[in-house]
Coordinates of C-alpha atoms in Angstrom, one line a residue:
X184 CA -29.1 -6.1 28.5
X185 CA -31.3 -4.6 31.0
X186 CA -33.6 -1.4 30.4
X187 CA -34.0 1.0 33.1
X188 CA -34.6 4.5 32.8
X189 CA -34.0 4.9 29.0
X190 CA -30.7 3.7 29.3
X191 CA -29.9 -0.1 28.9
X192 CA -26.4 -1.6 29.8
X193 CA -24.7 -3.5 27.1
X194 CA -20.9 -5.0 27.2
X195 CA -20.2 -3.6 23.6
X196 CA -21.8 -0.9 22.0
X197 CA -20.8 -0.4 18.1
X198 CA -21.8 2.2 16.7
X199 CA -22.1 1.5 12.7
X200 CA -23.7 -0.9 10.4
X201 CA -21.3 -1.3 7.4
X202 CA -19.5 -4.6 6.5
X203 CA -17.0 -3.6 10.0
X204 CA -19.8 -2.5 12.3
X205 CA -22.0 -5.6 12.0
X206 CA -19.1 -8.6 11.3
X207 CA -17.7 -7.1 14.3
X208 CA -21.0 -7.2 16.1
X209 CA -21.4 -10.5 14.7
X210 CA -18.6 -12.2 15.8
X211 CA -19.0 -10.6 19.7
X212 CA -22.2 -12.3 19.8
X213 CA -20.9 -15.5 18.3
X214 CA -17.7 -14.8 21.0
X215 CA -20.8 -14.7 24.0
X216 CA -21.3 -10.9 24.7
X217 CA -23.9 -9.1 24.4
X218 CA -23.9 -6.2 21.6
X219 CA -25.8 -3.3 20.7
X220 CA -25.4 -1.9 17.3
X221 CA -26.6 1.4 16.5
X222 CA -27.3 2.5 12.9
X223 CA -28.4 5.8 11.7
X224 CA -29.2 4.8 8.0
X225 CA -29.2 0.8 6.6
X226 CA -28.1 -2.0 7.8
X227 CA -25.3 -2.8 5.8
X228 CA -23.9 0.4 5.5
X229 CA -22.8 2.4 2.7
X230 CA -21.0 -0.5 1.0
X231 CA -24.1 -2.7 0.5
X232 CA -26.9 -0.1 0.3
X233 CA -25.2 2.6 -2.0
X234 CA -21.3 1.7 -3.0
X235 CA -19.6 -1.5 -3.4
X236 CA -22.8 -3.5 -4.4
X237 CA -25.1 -1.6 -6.3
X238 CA -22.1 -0.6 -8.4
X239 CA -21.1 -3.8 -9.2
X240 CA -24.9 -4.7 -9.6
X241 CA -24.8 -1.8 -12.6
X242 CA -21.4 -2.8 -13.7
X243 CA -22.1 -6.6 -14.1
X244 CA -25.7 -5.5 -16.0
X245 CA -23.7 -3.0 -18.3
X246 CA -20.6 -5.3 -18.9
X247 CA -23.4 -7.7 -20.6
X248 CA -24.5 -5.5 -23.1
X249 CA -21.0 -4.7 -23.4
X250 CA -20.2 -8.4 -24.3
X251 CA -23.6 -8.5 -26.7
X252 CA -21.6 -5.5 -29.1
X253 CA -18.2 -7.1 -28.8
X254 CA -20.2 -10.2 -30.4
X255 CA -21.8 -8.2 -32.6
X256 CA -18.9 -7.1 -34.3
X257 CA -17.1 -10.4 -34.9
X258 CA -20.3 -10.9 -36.6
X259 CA -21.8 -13.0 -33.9
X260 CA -25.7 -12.3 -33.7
X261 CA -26.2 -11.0 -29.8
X262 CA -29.3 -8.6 -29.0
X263 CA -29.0 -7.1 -25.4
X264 CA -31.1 -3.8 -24.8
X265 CA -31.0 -2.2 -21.3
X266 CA -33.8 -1.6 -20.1
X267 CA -32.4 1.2 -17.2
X268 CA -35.8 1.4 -15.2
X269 CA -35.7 -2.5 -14.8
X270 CA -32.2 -2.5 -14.4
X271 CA -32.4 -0.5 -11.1
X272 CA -35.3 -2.6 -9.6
X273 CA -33.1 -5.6 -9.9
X274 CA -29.9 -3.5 -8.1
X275 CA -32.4 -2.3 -5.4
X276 CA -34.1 -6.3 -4.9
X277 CA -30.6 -7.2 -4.5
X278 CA -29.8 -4.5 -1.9
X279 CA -33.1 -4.9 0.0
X280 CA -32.2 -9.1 0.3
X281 CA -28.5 -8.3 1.6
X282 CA -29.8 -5.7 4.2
X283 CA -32.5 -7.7 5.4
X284 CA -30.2 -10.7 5.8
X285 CA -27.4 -8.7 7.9
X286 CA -30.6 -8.0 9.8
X287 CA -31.2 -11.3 10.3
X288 CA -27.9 -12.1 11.2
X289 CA -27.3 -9.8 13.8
X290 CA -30.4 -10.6 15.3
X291 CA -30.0 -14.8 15.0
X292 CA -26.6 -13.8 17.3
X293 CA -28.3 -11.5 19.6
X294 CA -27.3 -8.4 18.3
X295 CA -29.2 -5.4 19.5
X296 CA -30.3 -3.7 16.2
X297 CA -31.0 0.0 17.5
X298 CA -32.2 2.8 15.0
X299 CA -30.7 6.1 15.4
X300 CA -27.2 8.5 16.0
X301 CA -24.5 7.5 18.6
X302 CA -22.9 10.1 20.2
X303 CA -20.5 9.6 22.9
X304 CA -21.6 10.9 26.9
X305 CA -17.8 9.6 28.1
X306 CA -15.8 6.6 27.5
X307 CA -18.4 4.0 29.0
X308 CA -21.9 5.7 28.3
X309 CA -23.2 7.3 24.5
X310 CA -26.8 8.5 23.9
X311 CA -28.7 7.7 21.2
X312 CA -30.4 10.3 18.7
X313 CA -33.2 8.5 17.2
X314 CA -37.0 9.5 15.8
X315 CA -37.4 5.8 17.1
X316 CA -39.7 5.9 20.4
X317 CA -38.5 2.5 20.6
X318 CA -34.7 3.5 21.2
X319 CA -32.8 3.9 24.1
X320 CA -31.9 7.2 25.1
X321 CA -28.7 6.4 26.9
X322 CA -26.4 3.2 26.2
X323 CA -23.7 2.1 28.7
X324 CA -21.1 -0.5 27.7
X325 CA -17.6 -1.7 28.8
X326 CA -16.3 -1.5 25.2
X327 CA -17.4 0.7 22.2
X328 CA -16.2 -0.1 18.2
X329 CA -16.3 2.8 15.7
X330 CA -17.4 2.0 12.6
X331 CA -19.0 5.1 10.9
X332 CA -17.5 4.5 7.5
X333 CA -16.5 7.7 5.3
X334 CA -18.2 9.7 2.7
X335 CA -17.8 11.4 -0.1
X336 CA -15.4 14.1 0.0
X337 CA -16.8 17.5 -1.2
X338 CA -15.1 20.0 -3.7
X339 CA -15.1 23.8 -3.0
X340 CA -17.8 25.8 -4.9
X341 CA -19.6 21.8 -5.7
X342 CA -22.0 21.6 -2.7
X343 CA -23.7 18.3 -3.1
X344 CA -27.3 19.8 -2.1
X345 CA -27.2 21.5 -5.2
X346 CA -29.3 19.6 -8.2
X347 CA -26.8 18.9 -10.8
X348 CA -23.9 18.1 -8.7
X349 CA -24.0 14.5 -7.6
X350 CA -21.8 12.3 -4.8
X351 CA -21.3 8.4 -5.8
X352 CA -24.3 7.6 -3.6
X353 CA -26.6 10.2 -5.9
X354 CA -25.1 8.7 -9.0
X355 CA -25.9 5.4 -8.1
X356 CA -29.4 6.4 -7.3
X357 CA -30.3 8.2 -10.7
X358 CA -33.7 7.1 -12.1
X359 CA -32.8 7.2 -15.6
X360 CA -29.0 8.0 -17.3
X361 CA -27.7 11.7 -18.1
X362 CA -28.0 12.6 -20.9
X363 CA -24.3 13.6 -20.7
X364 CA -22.3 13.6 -17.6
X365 CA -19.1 15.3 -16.5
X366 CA -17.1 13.2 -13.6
X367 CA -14.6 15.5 -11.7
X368 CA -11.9 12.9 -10.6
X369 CA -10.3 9.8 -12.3
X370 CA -9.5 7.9 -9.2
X371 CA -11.2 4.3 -8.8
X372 CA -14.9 6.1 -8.3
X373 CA -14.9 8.1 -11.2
X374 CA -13.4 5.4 -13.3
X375 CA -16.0 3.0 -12.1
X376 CA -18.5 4.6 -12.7
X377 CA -17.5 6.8 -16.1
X378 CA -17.7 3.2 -17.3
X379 CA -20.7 2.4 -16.3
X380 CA -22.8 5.6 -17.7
X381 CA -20.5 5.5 -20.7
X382 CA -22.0 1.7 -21.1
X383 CA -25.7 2.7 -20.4
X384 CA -25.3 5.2 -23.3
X385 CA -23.9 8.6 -21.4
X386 CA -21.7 11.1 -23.1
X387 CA -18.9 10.8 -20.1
X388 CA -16.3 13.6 -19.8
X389 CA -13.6 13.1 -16.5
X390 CA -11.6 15.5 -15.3
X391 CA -8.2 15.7 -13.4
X392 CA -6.1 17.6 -11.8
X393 CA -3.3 15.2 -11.4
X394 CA -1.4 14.0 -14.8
X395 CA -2.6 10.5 -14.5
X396 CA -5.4 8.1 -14.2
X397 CA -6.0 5.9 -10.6
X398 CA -3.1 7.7 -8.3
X399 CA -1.0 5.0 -6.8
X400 CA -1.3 2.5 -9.8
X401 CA 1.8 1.7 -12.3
X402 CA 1.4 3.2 -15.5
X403 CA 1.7 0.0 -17.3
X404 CA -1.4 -0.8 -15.3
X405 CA -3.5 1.9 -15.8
X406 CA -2.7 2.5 -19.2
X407 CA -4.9 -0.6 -20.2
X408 CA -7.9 0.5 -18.7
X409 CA -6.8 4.4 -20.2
X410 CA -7.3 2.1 -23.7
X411 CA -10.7 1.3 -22.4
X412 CA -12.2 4.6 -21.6
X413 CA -11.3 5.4 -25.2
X414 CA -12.5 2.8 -26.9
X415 CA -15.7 3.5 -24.9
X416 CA -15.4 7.0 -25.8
X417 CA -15.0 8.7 -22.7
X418 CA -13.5 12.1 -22.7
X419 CA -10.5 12.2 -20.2
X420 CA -8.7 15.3 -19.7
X421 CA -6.1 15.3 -17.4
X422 CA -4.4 17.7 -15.3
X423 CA -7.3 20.3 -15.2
X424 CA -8.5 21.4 -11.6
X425 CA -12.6 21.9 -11.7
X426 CA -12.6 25.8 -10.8
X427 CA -17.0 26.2 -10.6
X428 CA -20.0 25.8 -12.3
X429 CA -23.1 27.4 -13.3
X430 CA -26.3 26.8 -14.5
X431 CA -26.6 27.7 -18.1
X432 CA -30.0 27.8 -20.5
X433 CA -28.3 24.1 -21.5
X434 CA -27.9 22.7 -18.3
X435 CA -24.7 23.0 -16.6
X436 CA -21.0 24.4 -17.6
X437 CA -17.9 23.6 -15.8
X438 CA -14.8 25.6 -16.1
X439 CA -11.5 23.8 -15.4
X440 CA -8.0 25.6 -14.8
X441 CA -5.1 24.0 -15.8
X442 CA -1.3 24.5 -14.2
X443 CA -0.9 27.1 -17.1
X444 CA -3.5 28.9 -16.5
X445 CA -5.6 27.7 -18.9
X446 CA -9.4 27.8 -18.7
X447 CA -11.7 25.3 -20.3
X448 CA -15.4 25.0 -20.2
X449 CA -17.5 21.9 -20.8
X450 CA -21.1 21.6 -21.2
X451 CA -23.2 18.7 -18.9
X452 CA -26.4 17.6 -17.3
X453 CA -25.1 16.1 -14.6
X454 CA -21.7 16.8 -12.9
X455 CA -20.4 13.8 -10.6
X456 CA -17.8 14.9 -7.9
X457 CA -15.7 11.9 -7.0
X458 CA -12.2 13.3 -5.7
X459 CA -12.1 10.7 -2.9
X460 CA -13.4 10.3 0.6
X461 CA -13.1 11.2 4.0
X462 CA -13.9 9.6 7.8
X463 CA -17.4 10.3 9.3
X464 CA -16.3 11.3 12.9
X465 CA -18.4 14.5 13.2
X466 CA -21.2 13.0 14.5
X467 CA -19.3 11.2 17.3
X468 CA -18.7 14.1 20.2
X469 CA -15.3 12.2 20.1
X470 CA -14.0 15.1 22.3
X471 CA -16.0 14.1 25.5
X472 CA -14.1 10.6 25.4
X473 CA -10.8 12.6 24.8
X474 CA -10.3 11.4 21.0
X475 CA -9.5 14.0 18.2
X476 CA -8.0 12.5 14.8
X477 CA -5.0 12.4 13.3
X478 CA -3.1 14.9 10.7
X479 CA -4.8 12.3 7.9
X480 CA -8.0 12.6 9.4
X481 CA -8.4 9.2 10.8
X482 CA -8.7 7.7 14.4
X483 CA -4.9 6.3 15.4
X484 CA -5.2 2.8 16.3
X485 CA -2.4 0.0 17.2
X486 CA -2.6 -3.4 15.2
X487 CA -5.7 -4.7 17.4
X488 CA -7.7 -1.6 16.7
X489 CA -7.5 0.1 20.0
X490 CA -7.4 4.1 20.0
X491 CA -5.6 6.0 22.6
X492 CA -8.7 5.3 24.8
X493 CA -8.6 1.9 26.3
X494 CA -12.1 1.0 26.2
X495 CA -12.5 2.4 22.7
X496 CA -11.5 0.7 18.8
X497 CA -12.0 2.2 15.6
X498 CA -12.2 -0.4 12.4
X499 CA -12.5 0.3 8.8
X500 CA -12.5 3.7 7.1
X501 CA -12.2 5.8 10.4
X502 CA -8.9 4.0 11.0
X503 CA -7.1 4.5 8.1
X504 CA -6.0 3.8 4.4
X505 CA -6.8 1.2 2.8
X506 CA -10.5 2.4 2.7
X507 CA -12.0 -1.2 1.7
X508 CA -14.9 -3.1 3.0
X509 CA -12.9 -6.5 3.5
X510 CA -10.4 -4.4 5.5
X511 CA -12.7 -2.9 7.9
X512 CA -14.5 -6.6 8.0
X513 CA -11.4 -8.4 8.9
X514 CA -10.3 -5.4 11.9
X515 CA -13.9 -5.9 13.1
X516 CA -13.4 -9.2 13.7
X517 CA -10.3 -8.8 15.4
X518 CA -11.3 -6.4 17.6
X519 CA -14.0 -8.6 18.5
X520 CA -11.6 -10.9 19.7
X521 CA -9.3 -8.4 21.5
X522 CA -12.6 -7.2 23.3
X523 CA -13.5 -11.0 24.2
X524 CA -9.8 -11.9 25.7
X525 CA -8.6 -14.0 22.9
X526 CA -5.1 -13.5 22.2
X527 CA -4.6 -12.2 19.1
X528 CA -1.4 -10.9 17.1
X529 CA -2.5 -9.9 13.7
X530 CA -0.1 -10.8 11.3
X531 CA -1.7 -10.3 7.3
X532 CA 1.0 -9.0 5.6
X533 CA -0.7 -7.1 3.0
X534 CA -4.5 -6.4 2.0
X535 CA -5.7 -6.7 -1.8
X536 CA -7.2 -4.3 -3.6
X537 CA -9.4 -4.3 -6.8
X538 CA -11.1 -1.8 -8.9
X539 CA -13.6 -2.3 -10.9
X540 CA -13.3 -0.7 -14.2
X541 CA -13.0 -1.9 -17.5
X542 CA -10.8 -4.1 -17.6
X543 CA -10.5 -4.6 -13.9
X544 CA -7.1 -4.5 -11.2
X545 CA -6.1 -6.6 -8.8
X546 CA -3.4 -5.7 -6.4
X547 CA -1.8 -7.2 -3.7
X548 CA 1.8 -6.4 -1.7
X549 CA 4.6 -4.6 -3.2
X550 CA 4.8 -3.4 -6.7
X551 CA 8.7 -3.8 -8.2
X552 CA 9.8 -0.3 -7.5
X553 CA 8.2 -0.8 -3.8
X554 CA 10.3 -3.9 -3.4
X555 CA 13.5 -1.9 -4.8
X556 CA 13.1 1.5 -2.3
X557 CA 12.6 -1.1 0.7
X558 CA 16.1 -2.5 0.1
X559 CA 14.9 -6.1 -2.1
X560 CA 16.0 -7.0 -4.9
X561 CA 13.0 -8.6 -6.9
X562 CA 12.3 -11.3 -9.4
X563 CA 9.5 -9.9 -11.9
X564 CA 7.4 -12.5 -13.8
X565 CA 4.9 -12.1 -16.4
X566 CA 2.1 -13.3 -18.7
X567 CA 0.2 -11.0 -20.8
X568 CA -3.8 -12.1 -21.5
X569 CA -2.9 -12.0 -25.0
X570 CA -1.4 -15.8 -24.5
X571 CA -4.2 -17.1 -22.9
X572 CA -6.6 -19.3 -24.9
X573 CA -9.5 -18.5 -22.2
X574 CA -9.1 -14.6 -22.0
X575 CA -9.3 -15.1 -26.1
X576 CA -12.4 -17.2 -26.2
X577 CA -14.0 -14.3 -23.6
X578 CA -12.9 -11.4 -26.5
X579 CA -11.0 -9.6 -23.9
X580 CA -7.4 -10.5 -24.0
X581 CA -6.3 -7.6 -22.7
X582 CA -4.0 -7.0 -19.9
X583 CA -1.3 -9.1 -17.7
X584 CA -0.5 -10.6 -14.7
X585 CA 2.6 -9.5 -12.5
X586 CA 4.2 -11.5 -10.4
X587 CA 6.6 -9.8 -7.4
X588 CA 9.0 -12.3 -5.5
X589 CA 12.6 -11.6 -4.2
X590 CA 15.0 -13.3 -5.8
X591 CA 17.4 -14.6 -3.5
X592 CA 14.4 -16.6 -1.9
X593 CA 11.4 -16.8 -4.7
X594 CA 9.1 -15.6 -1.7
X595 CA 6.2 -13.8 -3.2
X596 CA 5.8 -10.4 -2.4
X597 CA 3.3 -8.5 -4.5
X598 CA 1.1 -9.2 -7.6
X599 CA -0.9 -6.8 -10.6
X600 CA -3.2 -7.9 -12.3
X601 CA -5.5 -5.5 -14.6
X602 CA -7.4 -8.0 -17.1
X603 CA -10.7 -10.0 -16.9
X604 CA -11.8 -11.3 -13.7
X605 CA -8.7 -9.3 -12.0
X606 CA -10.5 -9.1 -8.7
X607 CA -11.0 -13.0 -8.3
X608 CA -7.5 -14.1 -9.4
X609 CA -5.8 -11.8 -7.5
X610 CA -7.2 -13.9 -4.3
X611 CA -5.0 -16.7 -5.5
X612 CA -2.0 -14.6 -5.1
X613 CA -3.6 -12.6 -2.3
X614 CA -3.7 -16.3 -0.1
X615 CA 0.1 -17.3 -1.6
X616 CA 1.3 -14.0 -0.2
X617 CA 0.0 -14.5 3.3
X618 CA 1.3 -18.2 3.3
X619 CA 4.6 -17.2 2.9
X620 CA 4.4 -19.4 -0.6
X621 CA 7.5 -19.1 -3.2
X622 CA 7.7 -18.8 -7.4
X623 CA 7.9 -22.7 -6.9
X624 CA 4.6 -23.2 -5.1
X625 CA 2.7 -21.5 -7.9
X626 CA 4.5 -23.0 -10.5
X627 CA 4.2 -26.9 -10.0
X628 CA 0.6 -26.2 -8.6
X629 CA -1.3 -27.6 -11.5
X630 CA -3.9 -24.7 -12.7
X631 CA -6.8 -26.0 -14.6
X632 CA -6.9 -25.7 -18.6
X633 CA -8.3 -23.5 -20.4
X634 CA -8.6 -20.7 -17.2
X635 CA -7.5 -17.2 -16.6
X636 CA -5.6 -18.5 -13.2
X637 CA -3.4 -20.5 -15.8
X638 CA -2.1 -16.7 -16.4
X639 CA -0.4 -16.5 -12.6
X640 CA 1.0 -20.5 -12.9
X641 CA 2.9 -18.9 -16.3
X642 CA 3.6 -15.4 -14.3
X643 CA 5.7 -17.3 -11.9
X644 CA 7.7 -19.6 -14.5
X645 CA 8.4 -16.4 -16.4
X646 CA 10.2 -15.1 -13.8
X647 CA 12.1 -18.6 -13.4
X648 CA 13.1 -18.1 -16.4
X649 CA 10.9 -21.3 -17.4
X650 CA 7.4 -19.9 -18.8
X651 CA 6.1 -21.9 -21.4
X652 CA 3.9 -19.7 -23.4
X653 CA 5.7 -16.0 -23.4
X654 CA 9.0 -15.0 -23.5
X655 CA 11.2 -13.2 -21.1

């Protein structure tokens, strides 16, 4: 890269540091090109530094005192306190050691790391907003990636810069639980994270508009982790539309509206909006490089990632549904190789998906009714957790895994899982899937004993007709 004027020349310029921005701006340097990365916030992006992994940090310190009272009451002796202050030092050591290794790792495959906003000047030149006086004013580049991630998507009358009314990045931030908490949305966010504050000892209410928990699951699915939230006493009310809020001499007060108008009013500290979230392309100046999004919202992109501007790709949650981390990691890398000249036809059939409530859900491919509108007739197996010795010796033997195959064939074609462990076993399935593997394959592949992947060996014979221990 070469400096001159403010303005240095670079062959790819991406512009965002989440788990697409920097494997992307990884693998370009690994491929021999030189990269600049610019980054208005942390390295790592919103994923590492205030979604995906602090969450799971809080989830995996809750689920253990979790497991201590589930002891307790099969009269096992088990003491775990949390200690919340110390319990967010330990979620922000780990979040400082993964930032500063992406750091590390952009910088040990010459990756120029530069502070600030990218905005685009035309489709080969962006400046660069930055209280850096380090930074370059001006960056010009062959190729650009955008990777700017989404946010959290606001509610009318909820403005997030008011004090009670949190996003997912505020909750996770919190110094201490609420008191009480009331979580407008029961998509994978709220759920996540009602479970969480219900587990450090918060009152949690959730409310939502639609008549069901986690849109876009089955309902044999989601009524397993529906058992949950009660047993953990949250206080779900569904198909109530949040209306506004006001501060009271209490704290907060909510009134919902329901289809019927219906008006209810609930009483909080804290109010967590968590209806879903939307693209960051605002800060862009897309319309200088001739790029406006889609009806969705999102930048339209062909398989490789290119938009309708050649020199310009858009990865991860700019691009489109699924909004995952390991999607927008995977385009990044292709991308990278499109940019580089490496043929490339991407061919991943489907990308898994996992949420992490209480009990957690894997996902992966078609569901059965998918299968059925799409013309296929499918072969169904299934083994509930209830037969497995291991889920029983973990006191959660809750749940199943689904197997989806068509029948003609036995070619997997989907899985659900919602159970222990959901999100790793659902990789198994995730890999059969992509290897075009059949109910066979799983079933003579010997699954060690006593495990939770015995579950998806049985889930296949069951739809053989030849499960050992369940019944058709």
């Amino acid at each position: 890269m070469m400096v001159a004027d403010g303005t240095i020349q670079t062959d790819v310029l991406v512009i965002g540091a989440g788990p697409g921005g920097y494997v992307s701006a990884i693998r370009l340097g690994q491929l021999g090109l030189d990269v600049a990365l610019v980054e208005r916030d942390n390295y790592g992006g919103v994923c590492l530094n205030h979604g995906c992994i602090p969450s799971k940090a809080l989830i995996s310190t809750t689920n253990l005192a979790h497991d201590a009272r589930n002891a307790q009451e099969r009269g096992i002796n088990a003491e775990v306190s949390i200690n919340t202050e110390r319990m967010i030092e330990w979620k922000d050591d780990i979040v400082k050691q993964l930032t500063g290794g992406v750091e590390q790792l952009c910088r040990a495959n010459g990756v120029e790391l530069i502070r600030g906003t990218g905005k685009f000047v035309n489709d080969s030149e962006a400046r660069v907003i930055s209280d850096g006086s380090n930074a370059p004013s001006h960056i010009a580049f062959d190729h650009a990636v955008i990777a700017t991630g989404s946010r959290s998507m606001p509610l009318p009358g909820f403005n997030f810069d008011d004090e009670p009314i949190l996003n997912s990045r505020e909750a996770l931030s919190l110094e201490a639980a609420p008191e009480d908490l009331l979580i407008v949305g029961a998509g994978y966010i709220g759920l996540e994270l009602a479970t969480v504050f219900a587990k450090l000892g918060t009152d949690v209410t959730v409310v939502e508009m639609l008549d069901k928990i986690l849109p876009g699951f089955e309902n044999d699915v989601t009524s397993v982790v529906r058992q949950r939230t009660e047993e953990l006493n949250i206080d779900l009310h569904l198909g109530e539309a949040a209306q506004e809020w006001t501060r009271t001499d209490r704290g907060t007060q909510v009134t919902t509206e329901t289809e019927t108008d219906n008006f209810q009013q609930y009483n909080t500290e804290k109010v967590l909006v968590a209806i879903g979230r939307e693209p960051v392309l605002d800060s862009l100046e897309l319309e200088n490089v001739g790029l406006e999004s889609n009806d969705e919202g999102f930048l339209t992109t062909n398989k490789q990632g290119r938009t309708e501007v050649e020199s310009i790709y858009a990865i991860g949650d700019v691009a489109g549904e699924p909004m995952l981390a390991h999607k927008a990691s995977k385009e990044g890398i292709i991308a990278a190789q499109v940019i580089a000249g490496e043929p490339i036809d991407p061919d991943y059939r489907f990308v898994p998906a996992a949420v992490f409530t209480d009990p957690e859900i894997g996902t992966v491919g078609m569901t059965q009714a998918e299968a059925e509108n799409a013309g296929i007739t499918p072969l169904v197996g299934k083994m509930p957790f209830s037969a497995s010795g291991r889920a029983m010796t973990m006191g959660d033997p809750t749940g199943f895994v689904r197997i989806v195959a068509i029948k003609e064939s036995g070619v997997l074609i989907g899985a659900q899982i919602v159970g222990p462990d959901a999100s790793k076993i659902i990789a198994e399935l995730s890999f059969a899937i992509e290897q075009g593997a059949t109910l066979d394959d799983i079933a003579e592949t010997i699954h060690i004993h006593p495990t939770l992947t015995e579950a998806v060996m049985e889930a296949a014979e069951n739809a053989m007709g030849q499960a050992i221990h369940t019944t058709n």
